[in-house]
mmCIF file of N, CA and C and ligand atoms in Angstrom:
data_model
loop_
_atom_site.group_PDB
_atom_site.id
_atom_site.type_symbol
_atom_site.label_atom_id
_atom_site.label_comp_id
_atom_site.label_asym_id
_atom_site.label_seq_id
_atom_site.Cartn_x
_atom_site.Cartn_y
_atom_site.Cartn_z
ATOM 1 N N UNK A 9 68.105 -11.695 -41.307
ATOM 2 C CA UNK A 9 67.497 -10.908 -40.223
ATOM 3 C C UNK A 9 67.412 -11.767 -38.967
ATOM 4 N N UNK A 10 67.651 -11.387 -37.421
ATOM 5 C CA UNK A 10 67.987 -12.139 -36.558
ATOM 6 C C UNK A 10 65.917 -12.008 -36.172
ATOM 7 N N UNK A 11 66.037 -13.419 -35.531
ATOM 8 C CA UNK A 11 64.795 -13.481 -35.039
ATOM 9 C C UNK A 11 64.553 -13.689 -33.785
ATOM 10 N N UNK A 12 63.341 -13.195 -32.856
ATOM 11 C CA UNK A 12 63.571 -13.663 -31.518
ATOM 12 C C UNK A 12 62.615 -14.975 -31.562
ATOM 13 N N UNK A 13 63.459 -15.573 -30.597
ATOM 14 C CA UNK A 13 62.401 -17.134 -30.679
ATOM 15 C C UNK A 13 61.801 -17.116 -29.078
ATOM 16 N N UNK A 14 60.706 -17.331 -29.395
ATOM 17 C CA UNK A 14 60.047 -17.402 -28.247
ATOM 18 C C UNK A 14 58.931 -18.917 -27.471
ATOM 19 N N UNK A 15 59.391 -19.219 -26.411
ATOM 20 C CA UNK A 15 58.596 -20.601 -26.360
ATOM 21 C C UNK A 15 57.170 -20.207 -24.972
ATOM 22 N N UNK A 16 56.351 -20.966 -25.644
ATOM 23 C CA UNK A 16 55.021 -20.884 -24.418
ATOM 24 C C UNK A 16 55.516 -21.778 -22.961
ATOM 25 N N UNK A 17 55.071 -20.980 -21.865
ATOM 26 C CA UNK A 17 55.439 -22.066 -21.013
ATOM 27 C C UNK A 17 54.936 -22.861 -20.800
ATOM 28 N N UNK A 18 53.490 -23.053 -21.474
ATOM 29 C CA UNK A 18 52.268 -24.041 -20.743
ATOM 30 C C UNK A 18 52.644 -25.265 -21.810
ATOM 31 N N UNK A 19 52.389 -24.836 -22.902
ATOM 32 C CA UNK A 19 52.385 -25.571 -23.852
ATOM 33 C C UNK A 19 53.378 -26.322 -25.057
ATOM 34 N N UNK A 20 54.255 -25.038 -25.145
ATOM 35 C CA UNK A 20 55.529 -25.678 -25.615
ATOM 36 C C UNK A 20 55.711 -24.841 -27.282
ATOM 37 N N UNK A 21 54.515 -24.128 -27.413
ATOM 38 C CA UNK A 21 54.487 -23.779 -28.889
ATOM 39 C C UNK A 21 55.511 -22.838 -28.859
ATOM 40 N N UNK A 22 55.976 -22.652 -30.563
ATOM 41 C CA UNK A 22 57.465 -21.916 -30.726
ATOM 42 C C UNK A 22 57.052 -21.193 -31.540
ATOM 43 N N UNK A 23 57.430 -19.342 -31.524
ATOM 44 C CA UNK A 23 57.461 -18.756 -33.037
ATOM 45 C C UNK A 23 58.448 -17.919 -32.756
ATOM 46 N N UNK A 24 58.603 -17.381 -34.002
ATOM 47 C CA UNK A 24 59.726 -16.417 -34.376
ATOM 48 C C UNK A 24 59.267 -15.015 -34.391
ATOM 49 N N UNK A 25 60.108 -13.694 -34.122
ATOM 50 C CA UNK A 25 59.073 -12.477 -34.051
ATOM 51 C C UNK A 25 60.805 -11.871 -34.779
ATOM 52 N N UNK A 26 60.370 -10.947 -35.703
ATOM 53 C CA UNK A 26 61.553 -10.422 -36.344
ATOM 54 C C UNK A 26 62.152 -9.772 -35.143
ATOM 55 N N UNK A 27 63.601 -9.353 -35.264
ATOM 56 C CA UNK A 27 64.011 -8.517 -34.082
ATOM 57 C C UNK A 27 63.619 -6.884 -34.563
ATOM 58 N N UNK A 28 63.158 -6.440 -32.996
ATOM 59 C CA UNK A 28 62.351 -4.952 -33.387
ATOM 60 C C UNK A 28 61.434 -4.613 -33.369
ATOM 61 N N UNK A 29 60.545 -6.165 -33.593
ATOM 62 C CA UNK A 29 58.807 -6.150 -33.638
ATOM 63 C C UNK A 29 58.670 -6.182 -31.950
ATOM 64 N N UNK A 30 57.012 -6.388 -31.489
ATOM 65 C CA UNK A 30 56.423 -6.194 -30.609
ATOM 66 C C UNK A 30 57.306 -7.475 -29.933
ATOM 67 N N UNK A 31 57.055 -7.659 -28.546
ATOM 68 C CA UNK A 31 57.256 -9.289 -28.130
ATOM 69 C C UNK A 31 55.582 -9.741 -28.164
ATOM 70 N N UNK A 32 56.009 -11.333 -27.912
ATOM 71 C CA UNK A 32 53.980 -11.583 -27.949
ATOM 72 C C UNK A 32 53.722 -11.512 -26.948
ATOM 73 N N UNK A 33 52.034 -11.166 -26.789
ATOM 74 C CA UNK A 33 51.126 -10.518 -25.232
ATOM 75 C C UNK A 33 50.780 -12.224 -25.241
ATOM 76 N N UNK A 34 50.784 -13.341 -25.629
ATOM 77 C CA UNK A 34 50.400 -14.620 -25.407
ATOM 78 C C UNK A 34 50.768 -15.406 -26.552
ATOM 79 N N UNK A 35 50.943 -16.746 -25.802
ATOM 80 C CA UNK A 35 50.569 -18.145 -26.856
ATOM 81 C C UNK A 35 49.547 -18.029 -27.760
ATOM 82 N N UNK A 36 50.058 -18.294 -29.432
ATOM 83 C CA UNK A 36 48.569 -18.148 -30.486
ATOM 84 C C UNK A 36 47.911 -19.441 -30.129
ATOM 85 N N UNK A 37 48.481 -20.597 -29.550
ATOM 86 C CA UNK A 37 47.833 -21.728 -29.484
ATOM 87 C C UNK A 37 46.903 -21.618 -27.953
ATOM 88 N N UNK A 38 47.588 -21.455 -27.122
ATOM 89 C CA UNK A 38 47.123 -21.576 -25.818
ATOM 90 C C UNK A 38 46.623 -20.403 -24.910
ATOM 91 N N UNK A 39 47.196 -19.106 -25.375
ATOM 92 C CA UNK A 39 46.737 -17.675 -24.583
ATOM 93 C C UNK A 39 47.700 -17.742 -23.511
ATOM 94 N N UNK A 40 48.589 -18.695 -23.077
ATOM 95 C CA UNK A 40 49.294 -18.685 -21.641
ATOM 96 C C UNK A 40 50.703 -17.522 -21.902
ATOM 97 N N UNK A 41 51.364 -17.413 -21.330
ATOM 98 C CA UNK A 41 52.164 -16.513 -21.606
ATOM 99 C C UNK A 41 53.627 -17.265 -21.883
ATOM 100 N N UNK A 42 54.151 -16.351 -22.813
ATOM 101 C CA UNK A 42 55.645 -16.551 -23.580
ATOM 102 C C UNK A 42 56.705 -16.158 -23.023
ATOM 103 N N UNK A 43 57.646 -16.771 -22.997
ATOM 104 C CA UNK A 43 59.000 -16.779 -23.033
ATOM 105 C C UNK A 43 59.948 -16.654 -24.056
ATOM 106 N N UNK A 44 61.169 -15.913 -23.481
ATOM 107 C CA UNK A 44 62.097 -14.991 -24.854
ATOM 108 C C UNK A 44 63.215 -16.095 -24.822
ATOM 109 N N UNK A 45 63.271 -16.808 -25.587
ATOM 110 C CA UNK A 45 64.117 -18.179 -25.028
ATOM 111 C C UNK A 45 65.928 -18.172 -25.759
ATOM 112 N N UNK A 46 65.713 -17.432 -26.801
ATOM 113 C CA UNK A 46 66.562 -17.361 -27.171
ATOM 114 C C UNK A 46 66.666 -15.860 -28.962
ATOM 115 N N UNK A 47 67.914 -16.193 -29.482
ATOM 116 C CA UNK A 47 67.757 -15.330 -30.737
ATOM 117 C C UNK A 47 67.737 -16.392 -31.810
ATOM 118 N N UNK A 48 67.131 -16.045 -32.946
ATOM 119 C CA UNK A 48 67.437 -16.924 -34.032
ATOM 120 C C UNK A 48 67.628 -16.134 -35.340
ATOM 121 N N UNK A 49 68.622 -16.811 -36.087
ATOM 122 C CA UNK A 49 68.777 -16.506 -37.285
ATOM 123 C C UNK A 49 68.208 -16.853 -38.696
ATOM 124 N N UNK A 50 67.025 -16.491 -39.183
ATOM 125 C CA UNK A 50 66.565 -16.561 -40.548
ATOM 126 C C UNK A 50 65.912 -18.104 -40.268
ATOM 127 N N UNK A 51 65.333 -18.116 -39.550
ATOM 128 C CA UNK A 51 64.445 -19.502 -39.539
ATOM 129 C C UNK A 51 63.522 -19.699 -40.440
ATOM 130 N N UNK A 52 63.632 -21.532 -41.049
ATOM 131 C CA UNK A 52 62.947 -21.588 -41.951
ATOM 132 C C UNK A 52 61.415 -21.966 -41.136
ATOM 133 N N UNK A 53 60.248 -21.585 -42.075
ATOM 134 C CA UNK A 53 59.232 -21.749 -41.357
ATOM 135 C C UNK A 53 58.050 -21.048 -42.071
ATOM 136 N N UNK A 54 56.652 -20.862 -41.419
ATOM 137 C CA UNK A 54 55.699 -20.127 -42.181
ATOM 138 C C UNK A 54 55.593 -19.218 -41.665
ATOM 139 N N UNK A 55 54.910 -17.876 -42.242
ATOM 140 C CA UNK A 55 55.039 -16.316 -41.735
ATOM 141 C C UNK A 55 52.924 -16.683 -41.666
ATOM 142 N N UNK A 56 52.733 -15.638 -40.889
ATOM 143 C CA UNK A 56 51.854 -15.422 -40.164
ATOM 144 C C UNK A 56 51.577 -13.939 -40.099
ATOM 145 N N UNK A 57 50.630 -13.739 -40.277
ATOM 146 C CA UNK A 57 50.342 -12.019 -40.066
ATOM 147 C C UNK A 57 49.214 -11.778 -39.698
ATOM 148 N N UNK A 58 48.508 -11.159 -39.108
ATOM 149 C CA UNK A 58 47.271 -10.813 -38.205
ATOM 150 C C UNK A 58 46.701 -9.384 -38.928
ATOM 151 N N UNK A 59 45.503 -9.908 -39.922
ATOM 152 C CA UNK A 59 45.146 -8.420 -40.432
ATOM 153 C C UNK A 59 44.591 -7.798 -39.815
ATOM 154 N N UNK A 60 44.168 -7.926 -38.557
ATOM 155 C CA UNK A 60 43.881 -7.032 -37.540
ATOM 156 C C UNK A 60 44.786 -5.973 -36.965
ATOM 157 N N UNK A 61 45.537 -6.583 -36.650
ATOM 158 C CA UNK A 61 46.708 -5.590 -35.205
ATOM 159 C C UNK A 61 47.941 -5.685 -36.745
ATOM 160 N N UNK A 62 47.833 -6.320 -37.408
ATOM 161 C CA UNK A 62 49.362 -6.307 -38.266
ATOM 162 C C UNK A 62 50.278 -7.435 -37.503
ATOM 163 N N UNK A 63 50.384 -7.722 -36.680
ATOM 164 C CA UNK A 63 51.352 -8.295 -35.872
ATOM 165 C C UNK A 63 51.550 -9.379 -37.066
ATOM 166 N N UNK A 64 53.393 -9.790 -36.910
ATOM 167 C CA UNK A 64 53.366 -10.643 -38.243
ATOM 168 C C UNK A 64 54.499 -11.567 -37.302
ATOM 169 N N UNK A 65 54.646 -13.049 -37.054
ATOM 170 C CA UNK A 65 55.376 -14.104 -36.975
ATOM 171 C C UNK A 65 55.246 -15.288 -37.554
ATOM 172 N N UNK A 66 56.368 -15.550 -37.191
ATOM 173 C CA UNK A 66 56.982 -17.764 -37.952
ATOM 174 C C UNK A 66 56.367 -18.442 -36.872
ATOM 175 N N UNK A 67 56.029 -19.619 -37.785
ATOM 176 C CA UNK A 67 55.833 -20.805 -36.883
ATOM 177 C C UNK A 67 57.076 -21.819 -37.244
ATOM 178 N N UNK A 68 57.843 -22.567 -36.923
ATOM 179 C CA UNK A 68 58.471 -23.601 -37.408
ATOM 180 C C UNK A 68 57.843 -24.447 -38.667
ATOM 181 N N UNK A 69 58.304 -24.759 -39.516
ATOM 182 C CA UNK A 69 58.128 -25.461 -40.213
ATOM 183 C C UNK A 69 57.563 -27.207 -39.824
ATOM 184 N N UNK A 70 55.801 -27.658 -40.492
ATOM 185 C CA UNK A 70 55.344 -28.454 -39.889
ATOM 186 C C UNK A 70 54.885 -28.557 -38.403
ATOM 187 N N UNK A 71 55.042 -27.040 -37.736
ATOM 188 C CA UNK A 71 54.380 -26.857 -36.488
ATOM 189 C C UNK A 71 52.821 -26.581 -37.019
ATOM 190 N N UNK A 72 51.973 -26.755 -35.900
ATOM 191 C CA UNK A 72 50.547 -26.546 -36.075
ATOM 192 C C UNK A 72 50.264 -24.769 -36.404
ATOM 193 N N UNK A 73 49.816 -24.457 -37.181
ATOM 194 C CA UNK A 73 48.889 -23.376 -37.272
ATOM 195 C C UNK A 73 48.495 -22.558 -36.380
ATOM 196 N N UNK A 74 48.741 -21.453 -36.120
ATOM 197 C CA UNK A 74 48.359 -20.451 -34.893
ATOM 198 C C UNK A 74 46.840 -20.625 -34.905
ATOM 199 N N UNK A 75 46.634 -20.316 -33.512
ATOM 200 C CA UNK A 75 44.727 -20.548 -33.629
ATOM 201 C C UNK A 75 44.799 -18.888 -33.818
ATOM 202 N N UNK A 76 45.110 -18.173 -32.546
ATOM 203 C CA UNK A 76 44.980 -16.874 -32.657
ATOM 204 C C UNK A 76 46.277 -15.908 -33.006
ATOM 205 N N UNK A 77 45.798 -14.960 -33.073
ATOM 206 C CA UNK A 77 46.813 -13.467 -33.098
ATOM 207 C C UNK A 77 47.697 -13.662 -31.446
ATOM 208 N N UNK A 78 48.987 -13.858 -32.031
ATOM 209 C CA UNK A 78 49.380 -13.479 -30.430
ATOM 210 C C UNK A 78 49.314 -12.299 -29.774
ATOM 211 N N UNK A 79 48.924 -11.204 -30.570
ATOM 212 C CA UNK A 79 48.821 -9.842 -29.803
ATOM 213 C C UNK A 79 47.682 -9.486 -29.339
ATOM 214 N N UNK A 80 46.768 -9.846 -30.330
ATOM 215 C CA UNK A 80 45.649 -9.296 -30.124
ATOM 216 C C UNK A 80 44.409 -10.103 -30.110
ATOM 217 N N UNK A 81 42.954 -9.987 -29.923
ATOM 218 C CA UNK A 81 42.558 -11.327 -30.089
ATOM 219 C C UNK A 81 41.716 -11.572 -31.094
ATOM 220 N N UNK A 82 42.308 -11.784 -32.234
ATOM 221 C CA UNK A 82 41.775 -11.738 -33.525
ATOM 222 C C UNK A 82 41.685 -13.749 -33.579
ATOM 223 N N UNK A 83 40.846 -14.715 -34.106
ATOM 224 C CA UNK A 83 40.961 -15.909 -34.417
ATOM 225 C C UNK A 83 41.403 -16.099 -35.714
ATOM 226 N N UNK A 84 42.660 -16.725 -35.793
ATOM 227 C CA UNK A 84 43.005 -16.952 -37.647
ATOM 228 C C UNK A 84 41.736 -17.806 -37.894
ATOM 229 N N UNK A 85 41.746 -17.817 -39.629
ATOM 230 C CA UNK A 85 41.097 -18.723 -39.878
ATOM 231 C C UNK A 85 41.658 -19.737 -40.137
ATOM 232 N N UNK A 86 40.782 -20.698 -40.116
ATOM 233 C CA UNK A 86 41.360 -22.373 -40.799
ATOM 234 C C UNK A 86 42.030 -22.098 -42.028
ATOM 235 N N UNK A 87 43.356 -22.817 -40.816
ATOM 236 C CA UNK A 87 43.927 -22.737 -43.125
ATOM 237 C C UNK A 87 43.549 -23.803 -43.624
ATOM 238 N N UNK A 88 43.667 -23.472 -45.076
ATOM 239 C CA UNK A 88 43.396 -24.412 -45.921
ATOM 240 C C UNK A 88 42.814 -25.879 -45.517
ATOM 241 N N UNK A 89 41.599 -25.822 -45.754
ATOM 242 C CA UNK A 89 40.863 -27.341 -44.912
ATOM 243 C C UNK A 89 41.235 -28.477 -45.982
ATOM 244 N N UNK A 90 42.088 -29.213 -45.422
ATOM 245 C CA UNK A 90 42.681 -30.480 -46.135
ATOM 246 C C UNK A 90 42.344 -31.635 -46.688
ATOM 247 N N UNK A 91 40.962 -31.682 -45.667
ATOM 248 C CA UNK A 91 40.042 -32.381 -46.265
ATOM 249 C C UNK A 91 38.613 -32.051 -47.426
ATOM 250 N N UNK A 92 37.863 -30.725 -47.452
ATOM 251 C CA UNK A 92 37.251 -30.558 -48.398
ATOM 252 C C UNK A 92 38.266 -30.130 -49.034
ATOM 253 N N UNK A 93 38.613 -30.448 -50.251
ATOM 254 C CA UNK A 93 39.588 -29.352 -51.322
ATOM 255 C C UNK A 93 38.416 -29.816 -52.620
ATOM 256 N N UNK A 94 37.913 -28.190 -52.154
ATOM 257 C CA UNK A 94 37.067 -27.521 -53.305
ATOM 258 C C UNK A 94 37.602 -27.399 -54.328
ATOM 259 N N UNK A 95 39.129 -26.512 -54.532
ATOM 260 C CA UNK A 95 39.457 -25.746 -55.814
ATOM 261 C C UNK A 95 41.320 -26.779 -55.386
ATOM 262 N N UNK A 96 41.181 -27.156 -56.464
ATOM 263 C CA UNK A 96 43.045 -27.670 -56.485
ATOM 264 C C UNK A 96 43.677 -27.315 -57.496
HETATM 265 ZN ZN1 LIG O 21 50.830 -22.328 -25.373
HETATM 266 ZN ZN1 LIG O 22 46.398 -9.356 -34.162
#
C-alpha cells in the first residue's frame, strides 16, 4: 500500500498516512503544521491510531512516540514506561 510521507516544518518529525486517509491538521510532536513531502511505499515502522477521531499513522521505526493525535486533539498516552516495568 503506497503511503504519504509527510514532514513537520518546525520540527522535522516524519509519519506515514495510508494513501486515501485524511492528510494531518498538525505535527503529533509539535502542533506546527505538515508538509506532503513525498509518497512512500510500505514503510517499515509503528502504526498509531487515535481512539478518538480514528485517525491511524506510522512513525518511522525508532522515531519518538507521537505526543498527540495529529488530527484531532486527543493526548496519546505514554507508551509503555520503560522504566517502571510493572508486568514483564
Ligand atoms: Zn513538529
Ligand atoms: Zn484523533
Amino acid at each position: 500500500m503506497t503511503h504519504k510521507l509527510f514532514e513537520c516544518n518546525a520540527c522535522g518529525y516524519v509519519i506515514f498516512v495510508p494513501d486515501g486517509a485524511r492528510d494531518p491538521d498538525w505535527c503529533p510532536q509539535c502542533r506546527s503544521v505538515m508538509s506532503r513531502v513525498a509518497d512512500h511505499d510500505g514503510p517499515a515502522g509503528d502504526d498509531h491510531a487515535c481512539d478518538e477521531c480514528g485517525y491511524a499513522f506510522r512513525t518511522p521505526q525508532g522515531a519518538q512516540p507521537p505526543y498527540k493525535c495529529a488530527s484531532c486533539n486527543r493526548t496519546f498516552p505514554n507508551e509503555p514506561n520503560k522504566r517502571v516495568g510493572h508486568k514483564l
